[in-house]
Each structure stands twice: as C-alpha cells, then as structure tokens.
Amino acid sequence: MIDSTIDTTAAASEIYANGGVTIRKVGHHLGAVIDGVTLSGDISGDTSLAIRYALAVNKVIFFRGQHHLTDEIQYEFGARIGIPTTAHPSLGADDSKTLVLEGAASGWHTDVTFVDRIPKASVLRSVKVPPYGGATTWASTTAAYGQLPEPLRVLVEGLWAVHSNRFDYAAALAPEKLSGNYSKSKRDFRSGFAKTTFETEHPVVRVHPETGERSLLLGHFVREFVGLKADESNVLYQLLQNRITKLENTVRWTWADGDLAIWDNRNTQHYGVADYGDHPRELRRTTLAGDVPVDVHGQPSRVRSGDASNYSVVDDAARLPGFASV
Ligand SMILES: O=C(O)CCC(=O)C(=O)O
Ligand SMILES: [Fe+2]
C-alpha cells in the first residue's frame, strides 16, 4: 500500500530531475518510459535508487537508445539494482550470466516461479528486432488483485498453487505457439528445461516486500491448486488469469534496437507475441534475485522438490521508504 502522505512517483521524479532524467507513464496500472539516463555499472547511487522507485511504482520500465549495451554492461547494470542470478535453474546457457531468448515466450507467465526464491526483476534487452510484430506485453497482478470482488478475494487469500517446471505447456499452448525458446534449439529447450524437477507451493496472494502491496501469483508454471481436483484447478486458474490479462491491466511494448525493459517479477506477468513470421528475434535477459514469497498471514512458500540455491541467493528486499508498512 502506498503511503498517501508521500507521492512516490514524485519522489522518483525528483531524484531523477536532478540528473535531467524523465519518467513518462504509458499505462494507468503499469509501464513508464525513462529518458535521459545511460545505463551501465557506473550509474550513481541516486540513479540506482530512482530506478528502483520507478520500478516499484510502475512495475515495468522502458529505456531507449541504449545501443552501447553489451551482455557484460547489462549484467553490471543489473548488479547496481539487485543481485544477479545465474542464467537459469536448469538450462544450459552460453555463459552463466545471460539468458538468450530466441523466439517468443508466448504464454502468460512470471519468470521462474517453480523455485522458492522467485526473481525480483528481469532486465531484458533487444538484440535482434523483427521488422514487424514481436512485442512483449506485461500485466499487473496487483491491479487484478485489487479488482477482485470480496468473495473471490477471500477465496484466493487462502489458496495455494503448485508451480512446476514439469508442467506441460503443450496442453495449454497450440503447437505453433511453442516458440518460447530459452536456448538455441527447440528440442534442447524442451528437454533441458525440465532436466531437474523444481516444484514449489506458493500462495496465490503474495505480499510485495518493498511496497507491501498484494498481488496474484499465478502464470503458466502453475500445475494445480493445493487441495483441488485437476478440472476444478483449470476452471479457477482460467477465471483468475482472465482477470489478470484483461487488456486494461496490460501494457504492450514494441521493441526497437537499443531498447531495454526492466519488470518487477513479483507483481507482473508477461507474454511474448509470436506474430513476426519467420524473422529472427532475440532478446537477452539478466535476472535479479528475489525473496521467498509470503502470504497475507506471513506464511512463506514451501519447496516440494529441487534445490535452487545454486541458481540464486535469496534477496530479502526491505520496505522502500515512502511505502507504508501493512
Ligand atoms: O518473448 C518475450 O517477449 C518474453 C521473454 C520472456 O519471457 C523473458 O525474457 O522472460
Ligand atoms: Fe519470461
């Protein structure tokens, strides 16, 4: 919950204004374009703080014209606003820092929710931009929670979901949409992705450590709800997902060369739109460590299978000044 005595957007803008940096909102619930900053590992403490505020307020932020970025500079920048994870819990990657995404991740998800320590943020840069299509869309799971009618709110606050990297996307996505490659080959992607089984029970409503805001934690790694039958889980999952992905809760970004997006992975889902034909499309991700989610009563998520400690540290971010403790 944002403390009404402090305008956090203004606080972020003020810090930025000192350095000639501007923030322009592009959607009511999420999304802002930040101009006037050159991203690197050398950004000042003020800039780093302002980016964290801008992210806390806007959930996904976009930077343009960052043509100087390389994998290394992107990683060093990431290390200024968080603690980078290794590339992925189970996938081989060209190096252990950068996740190369060829194709589009065309299913609504939050990154890496099958482990306990869900990343706090992802930093994504365009490397090969198709001549048309290939946008990424984000949805605010905070907005979706806030819009729930009382009976549904009561229901989800007591609900837990099993997230698994063994979940068969093929059941949910048409075969031609299975282009969500996190590695160079589709076959390697499918087999590599589930090499180690990770399974975690997460609360469906989690409390954001930096802002105190509640949001819905779902997305395509959900296998079932704890205590519900498969068909009941499917119906309830669709009901909640439909609320999350309502167009009014989303923002869509069409990539250009030199673009970089950062999203708060604790209160958003995203979807890569596979509408660019056979054209090459490549994005590169640096992922930042997060905390173990807690429900509205302070109960933390529970690991069922898989040890993610080699993937990521647990980064227990403190409440940001200006956001009320709840
Ligand atoms: O393909 C896309 O646009 C989304 C990529 C994605 O899911 C990710 O970087 O985590
Ligand atoms: Fe993703």
mmCIF file of C-alpha atoms and ligand atoms in Angstrom:
data_model
loop_
_atom_site.group_PDB
_atom_site.id
_atom_site.type_symbol
_atom_site.label_atom_id
_atom_site.label_comp_id
_atom_site.label_asym_id
_atom_site.label_seq_id
_atom_site.Cartn_x
_atom_site.Cartn_y
_atom_site.Cartn_z
ATOM 1 C CA MET A 1 0.000 0.000 0.000
ATOM 2 C CA ILE A 2 1.414 3.364 -0.986
ATOM 3 C CA ASP A 3 1.586 5.789 1.912
ATOM 4 C CA SER A 4 -0.807 8.568 0.961
ATOM 5 C CA THR A 5 1.385 11.147 2.675
ATOM 6 C CA ILE A 6 4.190 10.550 0.199
ATOM 7 C CA ASP A 7 3.826 10.770 -3.553
ATOM 8 C CA THR A 8 6.286 8.064 -4.577
ATOM 9 C CA THR A 9 6.052 8.903 -8.273
ATOM 10 C CA ALA A 10 7.010 12.439 -7.398
ATOM 11 C CA ALA A 11 9.787 11.146 -5.133
ATOM 12 C CA ALA A 12 11.241 9.140 -8.003
ATOM 13 C CA SER A 13 10.796 12.028 -10.423
ATOM 14 C CA GLU A 14 12.502 14.381 -8.032
ATOM 15 C CA ILE A 15 15.559 12.186 -7.696
ATOM 16 C CA TYR A 16 15.654 11.881 -11.451
ATOM 17 C CA ALA A 17 15.027 15.535 -12.151
ATOM 18 C CA ASN A 18 18.330 16.341 -10.516
ATOM 19 C CA GLY A 19 20.103 14.382 -13.220
ATOM 20 C CA GLY A 20 17.889 15.534 -16.118
ATOM 21 C CA VAL A 21 16.081 12.204 -16.271
ATOM 22 C CA THR A 22 12.361 11.975 -17.043
ATOM 23 C CA ILE A 23 9.687 9.360 -16.346
ATOM 24 C CA ARG A 24 6.578 9.199 -18.534
ATOM 25 C CA LYS A 25 3.803 6.801 -17.636
ATOM 26 C CA VAL A 26 2.432 4.814 -20.564
ATOM 27 C CA GLY A 27 -0.422 2.972 -18.826
ATOM 28 C CA HIS A 28 -2.533 3.509 -15.733
ATOM 29 C CA HIS A 29 -1.660 0.279 -13.947
ATOM 30 C CA LEU A 30 1.861 -0.280 -15.223
ATOM 31 C CA GLY A 31 4.512 0.924 -17.622
ATOM 32 C CA ALA A 32 6.724 4.014 -17.857
ATOM 33 C CA VAL A 33 9.363 5.222 -20.293
ATOM 34 C CA ILE A 34 12.506 6.639 -18.721
ATOM 35 C CA ASP A 35 14.583 9.021 -20.799
ATOM 36 C CA GLY A 36 17.858 10.778 -20.152
ATOM 37 C CA VAL A 37 19.867 8.021 -18.494
ATOM 38 C CA THR A 38 22.730 5.946 -19.886
ATOM 39 C CA LEU A 39 22.645 2.521 -18.292
ATOM 40 C CA SER A 40 25.871 0.943 -17.062
ATOM 41 C CA GLY A 41 27.563 -0.427 -13.984
ATOM 42 C CA ASP A 42 28.689 3.147 -13.270
ATOM 43 C CA ILE A 43 25.275 4.699 -12.578
ATOM 44 C CA SER A 44 25.208 6.753 -9.382
ATOM 45 C CA GLY A 45 23.576 5.647 -6.145
ATOM 46 C CA ASP A 46 20.822 8.230 -6.747
ATOM 47 C CA THR A 47 20.092 6.900 -10.205
ATOM 48 C CA SER A 48 20.039 3.341 -8.914
ATOM 49 C CA LEU A 49 17.584 4.339 -6.159
ATOM 50 C CA ALA A 50 15.427 6.259 -8.601
ATOM 51 C CA ILE A 51 15.253 3.256 -10.925
ATOM 52 C CA ARG A 52 14.171 1.058 -8.009
ATOM 53 C CA TYR A 53 11.468 3.589 -7.119
ATOM 54 C CA ALA A 54 10.346 3.939 -10.708
ATOM 55 C CA LEU A 55 10.092 0.153 -10.884
ATOM 56 C CA ALA A 56 8.190 -0.102 -7.591
ATOM 57 C CA VAL A 57 5.670 2.467 -8.797
ATOM 58 C CA ASN A 58 5.391 1.487 -12.477
ATOM 59 C CA LYS A 59 6.147 -2.277 -12.422
ATOM 60 C CA VAL A 60 7.717 -2.263 -15.879
ATOM 61 C CA ILE A 61 10.021 0.471 -17.125
ATOM 62 C CA PHE A 62 11.454 1.030 -20.587
ATOM 63 C CA PHE A 63 14.727 2.643 -21.628
ATOM 64 C CA ARG A 64 15.503 3.534 -25.235
ATOM 65 C CA GLY A 65 18.652 4.320 -27.183
ATOM 66 C CA GLN A 66 20.892 2.076 -25.075
ATOM 67 C CA HIS A 67 22.895 0.979 -28.122
ATOM 68 C CA HIS A 68 26.132 0.812 -26.147
ATOM 69 C CA LEU A 69 24.916 -2.146 -24.087
ATOM 70 C CA THR A 70 26.686 -5.494 -24.272
ATOM 71 C CA ASP A 71 25.924 -8.596 -22.202
ATOM 72 C CA GLU A 72 28.633 -7.502 -19.773
ATOM 73 C CA ILE A 73 27.419 -3.921 -19.360
ATOM 74 C CA GLN A 74 23.821 -5.136 -18.983
ATOM 75 C CA TYR A 75 24.953 -7.534 -16.263
ATOM 76 C CA GLU A 76 26.980 -4.847 -14.465
ATOM 77 C CA PHE A 77 23.989 -2.516 -14.629
ATOM 78 C CA GLY A 78 21.769 -5.278 -13.217
ATOM 79 C CA ALA A 79 24.205 -5.667 -10.337
ATOM 80 C CA ARG A 80 23.600 -1.986 -9.452
ATOM 81 C CA ILE A 81 19.892 -2.554 -8.859
ATOM 82 C CA GLY A 82 19.961 -6.075 -7.467
ATOM 83 C CA ILE A 83 21.902 -9.318 -7.176
ATOM 84 C CA PRO A 84 22.037 -11.185 -10.499
ATOM 85 C CA THR A 85 21.102 -14.865 -10.534
ATOM 86 C CA THR A 86 22.805 -17.393 -12.772
ATOM 87 C CA ALA A 87 21.147 -17.603 -16.186
ATOM 88 C CA HIS A 88 18.559 -20.249 -15.333
ATOM 89 C CA PRO A 89 17.996 -23.027 -12.734
ATOM 90 C CA SER A 90 18.061 -25.888 -15.218
ATOM 91 C CA LEU A 91 19.031 -24.685 -18.653
ATOM 92 C CA GLY A 92 22.497 -24.712 -20.100
ATOM 93 C CA ALA A 93 23.415 -21.260 -21.318
ATOM 94 C CA ASP A 94 26.289 -19.851 -23.343
ATOM 95 C CA ASP A 95 27.594 -18.336 -20.156
ATOM 96 C CA SER A 96 26.214 -18.478 -16.652
ATOM 97 C CA LYS A 97 25.040 -14.857 -16.618
ATOM 98 C CA THR A 98 22.923 -14.120 -19.639
ATOM 99 C CA LEU A 99 19.823 -15.925 -20.821
ATOM 100 C CA VAL A 100 19.470 -15.795 -24.616
ATOM 101 C CA LEU A 101 15.852 -15.923 -25.772
ATOM 102 C CA GLU A 102 15.284 -16.748 -29.408
ATOM 103 C CA GLY A 103 11.672 -16.876 -30.432
ATOM 104 C CA ALA A 104 8.916 -15.567 -28.187
ATOM 105 C CA ALA A 105 7.768 -16.824 -24.799
ATOM 106 C CA SER A 106 4.145 -16.867 -25.931
ATOM 107 C CA GLY A 107 2.365 -17.895 -22.774
ATOM 108 C CA TRP A 108 1.425 -15.657 -19.833
ATOM 109 C CA HIS A 109 3.931 -16.216 -17.034
ATOM 110 C CA THR A 110 6.007 -14.800 -14.249
ATOM 111 C CA ASP A 111 9.662 -15.838 -14.545
ATOM 112 C CA VAL A 112 10.963 -18.915 -12.717
ATOM 113 C CA THR A 113 8.025 -19.346 -10.323
ATOM 114 C CA PHE A 114 8.750 -23.066 -9.870
ATOM 115 C CA VAL A 115 11.548 -22.275 -7.386
ATOM 116 C CA ASP A 116 11.020 -20.806 -3.936
ATOM 117 C CA ARG A 117 13.182 -17.690 -4.451
ATOM 118 C CA ILE A 118 11.321 -16.128 -7.363
ATOM 119 C CA PRO A 119 13.435 -13.432 -9.084
ATOM 120 C CA LYS A 120 12.525 -9.885 -8.081
ATOM 121 C CA ALA A 121 13.135 -8.436 -11.519
ATOM 122 C CA SER A 122 14.201 -9.261 -15.036
ATOM 123 C CA VAL A 123 16.261 -6.964 -17.256
ATOM 124 C CA LEU A 124 15.666 -7.612 -20.950
ATOM 125 C CA ARG A 125 17.432 -6.059 -23.933
ATOM 126 C CA SER A 126 16.627 -6.295 -27.606
ATOM 127 C CA VAL A 127 19.362 -7.871 -29.728
ATOM 128 C CA LYS A 128 17.533 -8.877 -32.938
ATOM 129 C CA VAL A 129 14.331 -6.976 -33.603
ATOM 130 C CA PRO A 130 11.959 -8.338 -36.281
ATOM 131 C CA PRO A 131 10.704 -5.878 -38.948
ATOM 132 C CA TYR A 132 7.190 -6.209 -37.536
ATOM 133 C CA GLY A 133 5.490 -7.843 -34.564
ATOM 134 C CA GLY A 134 7.274 -9.499 -31.657
ATOM 135 C CA ALA A 135 6.059 -7.098 -28.963
ATOM 136 C CA THR A 136 6.107 -8.100 -25.325
ATOM 137 C CA THR A 137 3.041 -7.494 -23.148
ATOM 138 C CA TRP A 138 3.013 -7.205 -19.356
ATOM 139 C CA ALA A 139 0.039 -7.433 -16.987
ATOM 140 C CA SER A 140 -0.283 -6.055 -13.459
ATOM 141 C CA THR A 141 -1.176 -8.779 -10.979
ATOM 142 C CA THR A 142 -1.563 -6.070 -8.321
ATOM 143 C CA ALA A 143 -4.343 -4.435 -10.331
ATOM 144 C CA ALA A 144 -6.025 -7.813 -10.817
ATOM 145 C CA TYR A 145 -5.938 -8.487 -7.065
ATOM 146 C CA GLY A 146 -7.311 -5.012 -6.311
ATOM 147 C CA GLN A 147 -10.230 -5.538 -8.712
ATOM 148 C CA LEU A 148 -11.386 -8.812 -7.134
ATOM 149 C CA PRO A 149 -14.877 -8.780 -5.631
ATOM 150 C CA GLU A 150 -14.938 -9.657 -1.937
ATOM 151 C CA PRO A 151 -15.937 -13.360 -2.295
ATOM 152 C CA LEU A 152 -13.100 -14.049 -4.736
ATOM 153 C CA ARG A 153 -10.628 -12.086 -2.627
ATOM 154 C CA VAL A 154 -11.482 -14.211 0.408
ATOM 155 C CA LEU A 155 -11.137 -17.367 -1.699
ATOM 156 C CA VAL A 156 -7.695 -16.552 -3.146
ATOM 157 C CA GLU A 157 -6.208 -15.298 0.123
ATOM 158 C CA GLY A 158 -6.451 -18.864 1.450
ATOM 159 C CA LEU A 159 -5.408 -20.544 -1.805
ATOM 160 C CA TRP A 160 -2.022 -22.064 -2.669
ATOM 161 C CA ALA A 161 -0.765 -23.233 -6.048
ATOM 162 C CA VAL A 162 1.835 -25.794 -7.095
ATOM 163 C CA HIS A 163 4.272 -24.329 -9.625
ATOM 164 C CA SER A 164 6.377 -26.809 -11.557
ATOM 165 C CA ASN A 165 8.858 -26.791 -14.416
ATOM 166 C CA ARG A 166 7.374 -30.142 -15.408
ATOM 167 C CA PHE A 167 4.111 -28.539 -16.344
ATOM 168 C CA ASP A 168 3.368 -29.455 -19.928
ATOM 169 C CA TYR A 169 2.981 -26.230 -21.840
ATOM 170 C CA ALA A 170 1.803 -28.229 -24.826
ATOM 171 C CA ALA A 171 -1.527 -28.785 -23.114
ATOM 172 C CA ALA A 172 -2.129 -25.067 -22.803
ATOM 173 C CA LEU A 173 -0.487 -23.716 -25.944
ATOM 174 C CA ALA A 174 -1.079 -24.592 -29.569
ATOM 175 C CA PRO A 175 1.977 -26.374 -31.069
ATOM 176 C CA GLU A 176 2.770 -23.472 -33.374
ATOM 177 C CA LYS A 177 2.997 -21.231 -30.342
ATOM 178 C CA LEU A 178 5.661 -23.340 -28.722
ATOM 179 C CA SER A 179 8.322 -20.910 -29.709
ATOM 180 C CA GLY A 180 9.262 -19.871 -26.199
ATOM 181 C CA ASN A 181 12.834 -20.942 -26.610
ATOM 182 C CA TYR A 182 15.225 -20.258 -23.819
ATOM 183 C CA SER A 183 18.072 -21.895 -25.737
ATOM 184 C CA LYS A 184 19.318 -22.260 -29.254
ATOM 185 C CA SER A 185 17.221 -25.275 -30.218
ATOM 186 C CA LYS A 186 13.604 -26.077 -29.507
ATOM 187 C CA ARG A 187 14.421 -29.699 -28.716
ATOM 188 C CA ASP A 188 17.166 -28.778 -26.285
ATOM 189 C CA PHE A 189 14.835 -26.237 -24.769
ATOM 190 C CA ARG A 190 12.119 -28.751 -24.029
ATOM 191 C CA SER A 191 14.457 -31.403 -22.634
ATOM 192 C CA GLY A 192 16.811 -29.007 -20.851
ATOM 193 C CA PHE A 193 14.037 -27.061 -19.235
ATOM 194 C CA ALA A 194 12.755 -29.942 -17.136
ATOM 195 C CA LYS A 195 16.090 -31.740 -16.527
ATOM 196 C CA THR A 196 15.829 -31.061 -12.810
ATOM 197 C CA THR A 197 12.361 -31.097 -11.337
ATOM 198 C CA PHE A 198 11.552 -27.968 -9.387
ATOM 199 C CA GLU A 199 8.227 -27.788 -7.652
ATOM 200 C CA THR A 200 7.114 -25.208 -5.107
ATOM 201 C CA GLU A 201 3.849 -24.352 -3.364
ATOM 202 C CA HIS A 202 3.262 -20.608 -3.472
ATOM 203 C CA PRO A 203 0.418 -18.551 -2.042
ATOM 204 C CA VAL A 204 -1.907 -17.229 -4.742
ATOM 205 C CA VAL A 205 -1.840 -13.865 -2.965
ATOM 206 C CA ARG A 206 1.631 -12.629 -2.065
ATOM 207 C CA VAL A 207 2.758 -9.503 -0.277
ATOM 208 C CA HIS A 208 5.384 -7.371 -2.026
ATOM 209 C CA PRO A 209 8.386 -6.919 0.292
ATOM 210 C CA GLU A 210 9.247 -3.396 -0.902
ATOM 211 C CA THR A 211 5.768 -1.889 -1.231
ATOM 212 C CA GLY A 212 3.508 -4.068 0.923
ATOM 213 C CA GLU A 213 1.070 -4.345 -1.992
ATOM 214 C CA ARG A 214 -0.787 -7.617 -2.508
ATOM 215 C CA SER A 215 -0.813 -9.316 -5.884
ATOM 216 C CA LEU A 216 -1.819 -12.588 -7.532
ATOM 217 C CA LEU A 217 0.956 -15.132 -8.099
ATOM 218 C CA LEU A 218 -0.003 -17.447 -10.967
ATOM 219 C CA GLY A 219 1.183 -17.907 -14.595
ATOM 220 C CA HIS A 220 1.899 -20.893 -16.823
ATOM 221 C CA PHE A 221 4.093 -22.828 -14.403
ATOM 222 C CA VAL A 222 1.037 -23.483 -12.203
ATOM 223 C CA ARG A 223 0.123 -27.174 -12.244
ATOM 224 C CA GLU A 224 -2.796 -27.213 -9.809
ATOM 225 C CA PHE A 225 -4.199 -25.607 -6.703
ATOM 226 C CA VAL A 226 -3.456 -27.381 -3.444
ATOM 227 C CA GLY A 227 -6.488 -29.485 -2.417
ATOM 228 C CA LEU A 228 -8.443 -29.027 -5.666
ATOM 229 C CA LYS A 229 -9.068 -31.557 -8.416
ATOM 230 C CA ALA A 230 -7.435 -31.029 -11.805
ATOM 231 C CA ASP A 231 -10.637 -29.892 -13.532
ATOM 232 C CA GLU A 232 -11.506 -27.555 -10.650
ATOM 233 C CA SER A 233 -7.981 -26.132 -10.755
ATOM 234 C CA ASN A 234 -8.265 -25.477 -14.502
ATOM 235 C CA VAL A 235 -11.543 -23.596 -14.190
ATOM 236 C CA LEU A 236 -10.359 -21.459 -11.292
ATOM 237 C CA TYR A 237 -6.992 -20.809 -12.939
ATOM 238 C CA GLN A 238 -8.697 -19.551 -16.101
ATOM 239 C CA LEU A 239 -11.052 -17.339 -14.110
ATOM 240 C CA LEU A 240 -8.134 -15.654 -12.334
ATOM 241 C CA GLN A 241 -5.876 -15.484 -15.385
ATOM 242 C CA ASN A 242 -8.662 -13.832 -17.387
ATOM 243 C CA ARG A 243 -8.818 -11.126 -14.750
ATOM 244 C CA ILE A 244 -5.032 -10.654 -14.751
ATOM 245 C CA THR A 245 -4.709 -10.385 -18.529
ATOM 246 C CA LYS A 246 -7.683 -8.055 -19.057
ATOM 247 C CA LEU A 247 -6.380 -5.542 -21.634
ATOM 248 C CA GLU A 248 -6.849 -2.612 -19.220
ATOM 249 C CA ASN A 249 -4.343 -4.295 -16.877
ATOM 250 C CA THR A 250 -1.668 -4.607 -19.565
ATOM 251 C CA VAL A 251 0.956 -2.600 -21.381
ATOM 252 C CA ARG A 252 2.487 -3.604 -24.699
ATOM 253 C CA TRP A 253 5.978 -2.694 -25.888
ATOM 254 C CA THR A 254 7.123 -2.911 -29.497
ATOM 255 C CA TRP A 255 10.869 -3.393 -29.428
ATOM 256 C CA ALA A 256 13.397 -1.225 -31.261
ATOM 257 C CA ASP A 257 17.171 -1.606 -31.395
ATOM 258 C CA GLY A 258 18.746 -0.252 -28.215
ATOM 259 C CA ASP A 259 15.702 -0.893 -26.009
ATOM 260 C CA LEU A 260 15.909 -2.316 -22.505
ATOM 261 C CA ALA A 261 12.975 -3.225 -20.263
ATOM 262 C CA ILE A 262 13.002 -3.991 -16.546
ATOM 263 C CA TRP A 263 9.991 -5.552 -14.892
ATOM 264 C CA ASP A 264 9.089 -6.273 -11.331
ATOM 265 C CA ASN A 265 8.691 -10.039 -11.437
ATOM 266 C CA ARG A 266 6.802 -10.036 -8.123
ATOM 267 C CA ASN A 267 3.661 -8.345 -9.384
ATOM 268 C CA THR A 268 3.535 -8.829 -13.148
ATOM 269 C CA GLN A 269 3.127 -11.479 -15.782
ATOM 270 C CA HIS A 270 4.370 -11.161 -19.349
ATOM 271 C CA TYR A 271 3.834 -12.656 -22.801
ATOM 272 C CA GLY A 272 5.933 -12.501 -25.968
ATOM 273 C CA VAL A 273 3.678 -12.069 -29.001
ATOM 274 C CA ALA A 274 4.657 -14.559 -31.741
ATOM 275 C CA ASP A 275 3.407 -12.511 -34.697
ATOM 276 C CA TYR A 276 6.654 -11.841 -36.571
ATOM 277 C CA GLY A 277 6.591 -14.714 -39.061
ATOM 278 C CA ASP A 278 9.948 -16.388 -39.649
ATOM 279 C CA HIS A 279 12.006 -13.291 -38.906
ATOM 280 C CA PRO A 280 14.781 -13.583 -36.338
ATOM 281 C CA ARG A 281 14.001 -12.190 -32.896
ATOM 282 C CA GLU A 282 16.422 -12.247 -29.991
ATOM 283 C CA LEU A 283 16.273 -10.815 -26.505
ATOM 284 C CA ARG A 284 18.824 -11.227 -23.718
ATOM 285 C CA ARG A 285 17.932 -11.376 -20.062
ATOM 286 C CA THR A 286 19.742 -10.655 -16.828
ATOM 287 C CA THR A 287 17.673 -11.858 -13.887
ATOM 288 C CA LEU A 288 17.814 -10.374 -10.372
ATOM 289 C CA ALA A 289 17.419 -12.436 -7.197
ATOM 290 C CA GLY A 290 14.266 -12.076 -5.109
ATOM 291 C CA ASP A 291 12.747 -13.182 -1.835
ATOM 292 C CA VAL A 292 10.676 -16.239 -0.954
ATOM 293 C CA PRO A 293 7.044 -15.066 -1.247
ATOM 294 C CA VAL A 294 4.854 -14.779 1.833
ATOM 295 C CA ASP A 295 1.061 -14.912 2.001
ATOM 296 C CA VAL A 296 -1.159 -12.370 3.715
ATOM 297 C CA HIS A 297 -0.506 -14.081 7.086
ATOM 298 C CA GLY A 298 3.282 -14.127 6.648
ATOM 299 C CA GLN A 299 3.458 -17.821 5.663
ATOM 300 C CA PRO A 300 6.353 -18.456 3.232
ATOM 301 C CA SER A 301 6.273 -20.635 0.116
ATOM 302 C CA ARG A 302 7.163 -24.323 0.523
ATOM 303 C CA VAL A 303 9.593 -26.284 -1.639
ATOM 304 C CA ARG A 304 8.330 -29.684 -2.765
ATOM 305 C CA SER A 305 11.245 -30.590 -4.992
ATOM 306 C CA GLY A 306 14.554 -29.116 -6.218
ATOM 307 C CA ASP A 307 17.273 -27.059 -4.573
ATOM 308 C CA ALA A 308 17.568 -23.622 -6.178
ATOM 309 C CA SER A 309 20.484 -22.418 -4.052
ATOM 310 C CA ASN A 310 22.937 -22.753 -6.949
ATOM 311 C CA TYR A 311 20.638 -20.699 -9.130
ATOM 312 C CA SER A 312 20.082 -17.706 -6.900
ATOM 313 C CA VAL A 313 20.602 -16.236 -3.476
ATOM 314 C CA VAL A 314 17.538 -15.103 -1.520
ATOM 315 C CA ASP A 315 17.377 -11.307 -1.624
ATOM 316 C CA ASP A 316 15.060 -10.178 1.167
ATOM 317 C CA ALA A 317 14.459 -6.643 -0.015
ATOM 318 C CA ALA A 318 13.394 -4.228 2.718
ATOM 319 C CA ARG A 319 10.342 -1.959 2.554
ATOM 320 C CA LEU A 320 11.153 1.087 0.432
ATOM 321 C CA PRO A 321 10.880 4.383 2.285
ATOM 322 C CA GLY A 322 7.606 6.021 1.268
ATOM 323 C CA PHE A 323 5.647 2.790 1.115
ATOM 324 C CA ALA A 324 3.592 2.117 4.229
ATOM 325 C CA SER A 325 4.160 -0.984 6.288
ATOM 326 C CA VAL A 326 0.988 -3.033 6.400
HETATM 327 O O1 LIG B 1 9.488 -13.335 -25.651
HETATM 328 C C1 LIG B 1 9.215 -12.368 -24.941
HETATM 329 O O2 LIG B 1 8.895 -11.265 -25.379
HETATM 330 C C2 LIG B 1 9.232 -12.536 -23.443
HETATM 331 C C3 LIG B 1 10.516 -13.074 -22.981
HETATM 332 C C4 LIG B 1 10.450 -13.623 -21.602
HETATM 333 O O3 LIG B 1 9.520 -14.279 -21.214
HETATM 334 C C5 LIG B 1 11.548 -13.336 -20.664
HETATM 335 O O4 LIG B 1 12.512 -12.682 -21.042
HETATM 336 O O5 LIG B 1 11.459 -13.745 -19.506
HETATM 337 FE FE FE B 2 9.668 -14.595 -19.108
#
